[in-house]
Amino acid sequence: MTSSLSDVQSSFPEPTTGQGPRSPAPGLTAAFDPERFHDGAAAIVTRLTRYLGDHSVRGLDLLDPAVLLKAARDLMTHETAHIADFDADRVNQIVDLYTGTGIPVYSPGYMGRQFSGVVPLASLIDLVGSVVNQPSSFYEAGQLPSVAERLMAEHLNHFIGWEPGRYAMVTTSGGSLANMTALLAARDRAFPQIWTRGAGGTPGPPAIAVSEQTHYSVTRAAGVLGIGERQIIRLPADSAGRIRPDLAGPALDEAHRRGLRPFCLVASAGTTAMGAFDPLEELAAVARRYGLWLHVDGAHGASLLLSDHHRHKLRGIDQADSLTWDAHKMLFMPAPCTLLFYRDAATARGAFRQRASYVFDEEPDPYSAYDSADKNFECTKRPMIMPLWAVWSVYGPALFAQKIDRLCEVTRQAADMIAAEPDFAVAHRPESNILCFRYRPPGLQDATAHRLQLEIRNRIRGGGRFFISKVDIDAVAALRVVVMNHLIDAGHLAMLIAEIRDIGQQVLRASAATGNDQRNGSHT
Amino acid sequence: MTSSLSDVQSSFPEPTTGQGPRSPAPGLTAAFDPERFHDGAAAIVTRLTRYLGDHSVRGLDLLDPAVLLKAARDLMTHETAHIADFDADRVNQIVDLYTGTGIPVYSPGYMGRQFSGVVPLASLIDLVGSVVNQPSSFYEAGQLPSVAERLMAEHLNHFIGWEPGRYAMVTTSGGSLANMTALLAARDRAFPQIWTRGAGGTPGPPAIAVSEQTHYSVTRAAGVLGIGERQIIRLPADSAGRIRPDLAGPALDEAHRRGLRPFCLVASAGTTAMGAFDPLEELAAVARRYGLWLHVDGAHGASLLLSDHHRHKLRGIDQADSLTWDAHKMLFMPAPCTLLFYRDAATARGAFRQRASYVFDEEPDPYSAYDSADKNFECTKRPMIMPLWAVWSVYGPALFAQKIDRLCEVTRQAADMIAAEPDFAVAHRPESNILCFRYRPPGLQDATAHRLQLEIRNRIRGGGRFFISKVDIDAVAALRVVVMNHLIDAGHLAMLIAEIRDIGQQVLRASAATGNDQRNGSHT
């Protein structure tokens, strides 16, 4: 060792004290100038304030990518040899293009997806985090974020009900990563040898049981982990999209007969398609009976725990082993901000099992107890907890509860209004803030109805006043609204219903005129 | 279908038109008030401007977590029943605690890790992204981010040199996720059946070849994918930390003799410990010979491609199959912002192979060509490209090249200065901006030297003027500086050297005084 070190040193040139690098170029220093930051911030904040104040009913202005590509390219400096002179106008044009081409998430016309306009204070704290840049996998690097994780875990676990001192929570970059991490912990409990020996040597193929309605990230995780899609046991759901616990046992028995080794049951709270809540209490009993880890994908619906009116939908959550909870969905935070809870902290450490000397300390100290790098996938992790902790600290939990209550109420109202229309059909009674329905005048065949919904959805999007989504339910497309904006009211819903009917009738008339009478389903 | 729908509807109460939910509570509306955002932004920007202007030489003020926990808890409102009245002072205190307890990444005293003070304009664009909240896995949701990904890929690939129209790039949440994603694509090329059938049925255990010096995220990914740590083939490195291509072949031959089925070779550009660049050209030849996918983990060092002086360290990158490139390291962006490049877009789609009706369109349209959700792990993905694209558009590539050149120059100067000190030993000639060295007066045994570096590192951290890290090299701890700040100059380096010597001598004297003469290595 010593000799090789001196070898390295002897190959060095003489020290060049006094001949070091020149000072950094003025253009480089100027790019980090605090005053430039200050002035730039003022211009941007003015624009964002105007953006936040625009509550006009708008959907999406979907641009031809080639047109947008050219516009964006034209905003790029051609200077390559030197640092380009700062051009405040160019920055403003970039910001205008950015704010102008997105889904207007603060508009009541936006009802399409599970992200939303965030609590503005969250964005400001996000800005602080972006500047102070404290990766929060290690206490050393992100002291306050590490502590804030602890505090938020405590406050949120109050609603979950796990044993203090035993549960654990880590933040991670999105629900997909949280679901995968939980599956890894579950796999490690059942097959601890896989981490070192690989997946090849298990007595039978490891398998997971999921709802027909499970999010694609769960089945994707099975592919990633080498479980294989064939080893995914699909548990039947009822017409509302909830796993039927009475059919779960037989499905698991059948899997065992096929030689599979199920180790995890993934329930949803709620599902992406319809916002349905699986019966957790009954499924916990199934999981116990079959020795399965119970993971609850509450990416969307775990936030309902904060509401006195809706908490009961997660009854049984205290019996789960792990829970995915996206704060960037129903806690209205900038994405991503996902919280992964474990009932038992000891199992959390099973997900990943490694050490690296440049980050992990040899001898744990008082600080390393607050490190999360042994429990989350990321090495460099954004301090995503900070916007949530700050908003919670300033406004308290009622901000979330009240907004959630309102969104669910408006969604129920939407279901009532649509159910009252003779040419519409709701697909389910909404359990949260997601509602699926169809424009379906009597007599349409399924195939025709399917194409009609897709066409309506695209024309609505093209019309630019509303933005809604679509989903297949029992192989027939349905329209889908996700009420994420507390400004949406019955007036907006009535406008949307009228617009859907107008478009639907236009489409049907046009088909009839071209001799392609969709009502008779002549084309399937 | 139809009958179950009407069943659902018949269970509905009568529509309650006119009896909808009350208006949202005033406290809820106020939390989204644009003026509140505007005023809050002004206060925060003032604080951040001051923060950015503080260039005093400071390290880390590491607080007792219990003390910080109490301080943070005291900042949380106790109001739970109602939305708490807005308290601007509370927000200011939160921001002060946040900025005051982090590693001061803009200070020349910070030399510890691979994250840094970001380009301030990047943070402002990050703020816009946080407010407009455009998840960028789908063109529909994030039009400009999707287009910006295309443009940045084009500009950066100019330096990689892959065939236009054939390569692909996706952004993803961190280097760990990018490395795992690339391994999945590689696995799919070699073992396409694993995704559906699982990892159990391959003819021999799939294996990957990595450097002894590889980042822990790569070996962790092997655990995640069910490859198993035992199937990791460790390729020997030279004393500078670079894979020895002459020993790679024999190691792979030996693996084949053991029955393993290597499918991927992971090279580093550069390594985390020492910033070493593996010889890509030679390793590409090895990969070709053995039919391996060549993945280059350039999380830290890919950015050197932008520098005329340092580009040559990545010679051969054009022959790789994939490349991980962290813009939150040497492109000075807020974390995370990772770019994953593939030489062949067709292979990128092998990493994940799924469809979900609520997000993926049945019939691809002009828009879906810009979607990235089929190529990245995340469903909801932060528009992380935007800060990078905006800074690049405004300043051009020279901003990055000049900063990188300066950081590497200062690091070389540090190596020269340290090599000239008789009681110090550098561990390698730095190839980039990472330098490892030891305070090692002659005569110390390895075990004593090991403990001495750890103690020095902790005392430096405790002293609060500098922040450096440590790493084990050949099982002996070394001190490690990462020069991420262009304001660091020879004066700061001289101060650091003096401080290390002072502390090192104190530690050695204290050991001698207690009869525990570390020079004799009486305790091992």
Coordinates of N, CA and C in Angstrom, one line a residue, chain A residues 190-258:
Chain A
A190 N -39.8 -13.4 3.0 CA -40.2 -14.7 2.6 C -39.0 -15.5 2.0
F191 N -38.2 -14.8 1.3 CA -37.1 -15.4 0.5 C -35.8 -14.7 0.8
P192 N -35.3 -14.7 2.0 CA -34.1 -13.8 2.3 C -32.9 -14.2 1.4
Q193 N -32.9 -15.4 0.9 CA -31.7 -15.8 0.2 C -31.6 -15.2 -1.2
I194 N -32.7 -14.6 -1.7 CA -32.7 -14.1 -3.1 C -31.7 -13.0 -3.3
W195 N -31.6 -12.1 -2.2 CA -30.7 -11.0 -2.4 C -29.2 -11.4 -2.7
T196 N -28.8 -12.4 -2.1 CA -27.4 -12.9 -2.4 C -27.3 -14.0 -3.4
R197 N -28.3 -14.9 -3.3 CA -28.1 -16.1 -4.2 C -28.8 -15.9 -5.6
G198 N -29.7 -14.9 -5.7 CA -30.5 -14.7 -6.9 C -31.8 -15.5 -6.8
A199 N -32.7 -15.2 -7.8 CA -34.0 -15.7 -7.7 C -34.2 -17.1 -8.2
G200 N -33.1 -17.7 -8.7 CA -33.2 -19.0 -9.3 C -33.4 -20.2 -8.4
G201 N -33.0 -20.0 -7.1 CA -32.9 -21.2 -6.3 C -34.1 -21.4 -5.3
T202 N -35.2 -20.7 -5.5 CA -36.3 -20.9 -4.6 C -37.0 -22.2 -4.9
P203 N -37.6 -22.8 -3.8 CA -38.3 -24.1 -4.0 C -39.4 -24.1 -5.0
G204 N -40.1 -23.0 -5.2 CA -41.1 -22.8 -6.2 C -41.1 -21.3 -6.6
P205 N -41.7 -21.0 -7.7 CA -41.7 -19.6 -8.2 C -42.4 -18.6 -7.2
P206 N -41.6 -17.6 -6.7 CA -42.3 -16.6 -5.9 C -43.4 -15.9 -6.6
A207 N -44.4 -15.6 -6.0 CA -45.6 -15.0 -6.7 C -46.2 -13.9 -5.8
I208 N -46.9 -13.0 -6.4 CA -47.7 -12.0 -5.7 C -49.1 -12.0 -6.1
A209 N -50.0 -11.7 -5.2 CA -51.4 -11.6 -5.5 C -51.9 -10.2 -5.5
V210 N -52.5 -9.8 -6.6 CA -52.9 -8.4 -6.8 C -54.3 -8.4 -7.3
S211 N -54.9 -7.2 -7.2 CA -56.3 -7.0 -7.7 C -56.2 -7.0 -9.3
E212 N -57.3 -7.4 -9.9 CA -57.4 -7.1 -11.3 C -57.2 -5.6 -11.6
Q213 N -57.5 -4.8 -10.6 CA -57.5 -3.3 -10.8 C -56.2 -2.7 -10.3
T214 N -55.2 -3.5 -10.0 CA -54.0 -2.9 -9.4 C -53.3 -2.0 -10.4
H215 N -52.6 -1.0 -9.9 CA -51.8 0.0 -10.7 C -50.7 -0.7 -11.5
Y216 N -50.4 -0.2 -12.7 CA -49.4 -0.9 -13.5 C -48.0 -0.9 -12.8
S217 N -47.8 0.0 -11.9 CA -46.5 -0.1 -11.2 C -46.3 -1.3 -10.4
V218 N -47.3 -1.9 -9.9 CA -47.2 -3.1 -9.1 C -46.8 -4.3 -10.0
T219 N -47.5 -4.5 -11.1 CA -47.2 -5.6 -12.0 C -45.8 -5.3 -12.7
R220 N -45.5 -4.1 -12.9 CA -44.2 -3.7 -13.4 C -43.1 -4.1 -12.4
A221 N -43.4 -3.9 -11.2 CA -42.4 -4.3 -10.2 C -42.1 -5.8 -10.2
A222 N -43.2 -6.5 -10.4 CA -43.0 -8.0 -10.5 C -42.1 -8.3 -11.7
G223 N -42.2 -7.6 -12.8 CA -41.3 -7.8 -13.9 C -39.9 -7.4 -13.5
V224 N -39.7 -6.3 -12.9 CA -38.4 -5.8 -12.5 C -37.7 -6.8 -11.5
L225 N -38.4 -7.3 -10.5 CA -37.8 -8.2 -9.5 C -37.5 -9.6 -10.0
G226 N -37.9 -9.9 -11.2 CA -37.7 -11.2 -11.7 C -38.7 -12.2 -11.2
I227 N -39.8 -11.7 -10.7 CA -40.9 -12.6 -10.3 C -41.6 -13.1 -11.6
G228 N -41.8 -12.3 -12.5 CA -42.4 -12.7 -13.8 C -43.9 -12.5 -13.8
E229 N -44.4 -11.9 -14.9 CA -45.8 -11.6 -15.0 C -46.7 -12.9 -14.7
R230 N -46.2 -14.0 -15.2 CA -47.0 -15.2 -15.0 C -47.2 -15.6 -13.6
Q231 N -46.4 -15.1 -12.7 CA -46.5 -15.4 -11.3 C -47.3 -14.3 -10.6
I232 N -48.1 -13.5 -11.3 CA -49.0 -12.6 -10.7 C -50.3 -13.2 -10.6
I233 N -50.8 -13.4 -9.4 CA -52.1 -14.0 -9.2 C -53.2 -12.8 -9.2
R234 N -54.1 -12.9 -10.1 CA -55.1 -11.8 -10.2 C -56.3 -12.1 -9.4
L235 N -56.6 -11.3 -8.4 CA -57.7 -11.6 -7.5 C -58.9 -10.9 -8.2
P236 N -60.0 -11.6 -8.3 CA -61.2 -11.0 -8.9 C -61.8 -9.8 -8.1
A237 N -62.3 -8.9 -8.8 CA -62.9 -7.7 -8.2 C -64.4 -7.6 -8.5
D238 N -65.1 -6.9 -7.6 CA -66.5 -6.8 -7.9 C -66.7 -5.6 -8.9
S239 N -68.0 -5.3 -9.2 CA -68.2 -4.4 -10.3 C -67.8 -3.0 -9.9
A240 N -67.6 -2.7 -8.6 CA -67.1 -1.4 -8.2 C -65.6 -1.4 -8.1
G241 N -64.9 -2.5 -8.5 CA -63.5 -2.5 -8.6 C -62.8 -2.9 -7.3
R242 N -63.5 -3.5 -6.4 CA -62.9 -3.9 -5.1 C -62.6 -5.4 -5.1
I243 N -61.5 -5.8 -4.6 CA -61.2 -7.2 -4.5 C -62.3 -7.9 -3.7
R244 N -62.7 -9.0 -4.2 CA -63.7 -9.8 -3.4 C -62.9 -10.8 -2.5
P245 N -63.0 -10.5 -1.2 CA -62.2 -11.3 -0.3 C -62.7 -12.8 -0.3
D246 N -63.9 -13.0 -0.6 CA -64.4 -14.4 -0.6 C -63.8 -15.2 -1.8
L247 N -63.4 -14.5 -2.8 CA -62.7 -15.2 -4.0 C -61.2 -15.2 -3.9
A248 N -60.7 -14.5 -2.9 CA -59.2 -14.4 -2.8 C -58.6 -15.7 -2.4
G249 N -59.3 -16.3 -1.4 CA -58.8 -17.6 -0.9 C -58.7 -18.7 -1.9
P250 N -59.8 -18.9 -2.7 CA -59.8 -19.9 -3.8 C -58.7 -19.6 -4.8
A251 N -58.5 -18.3 -5.1 CA -57.5 -18.0 -6.1 C -56.1 -18.3 -5.6
L252 N -55.9 -18.1 -4.3 CA -54.6 -18.4 -3.7 C -54.4 -20.0 -3.6
D253 N -55.5 -20.6 -3.3 CA -55.4 -22.1 -3.3 C -55.0 -22.7 -4.6
E254 N -55.6 -22.1 -5.6 CA -55.3 -22.5 -7.0 C -53.9 -22.3 -7.4
A255 N -53.4 -21.1 -6.9 CA -52.0 -20.8 -7.2 C -51.0 -21.8 -6.5
H256 N -51.4 -22.1 -5.3 CA -50.5 -23.1 -4.6 C -50.6 -24.4 -5.3
R257 N -51.8 -24.8 -5.8 CA -51.8 -26.1 -6.6 C -50.9 -26.0 -7.8
R258 N -50.8 -24.8 -8.4 CA -49.9 -24.7 -9.6 C -48.5 -24.7 -9.2

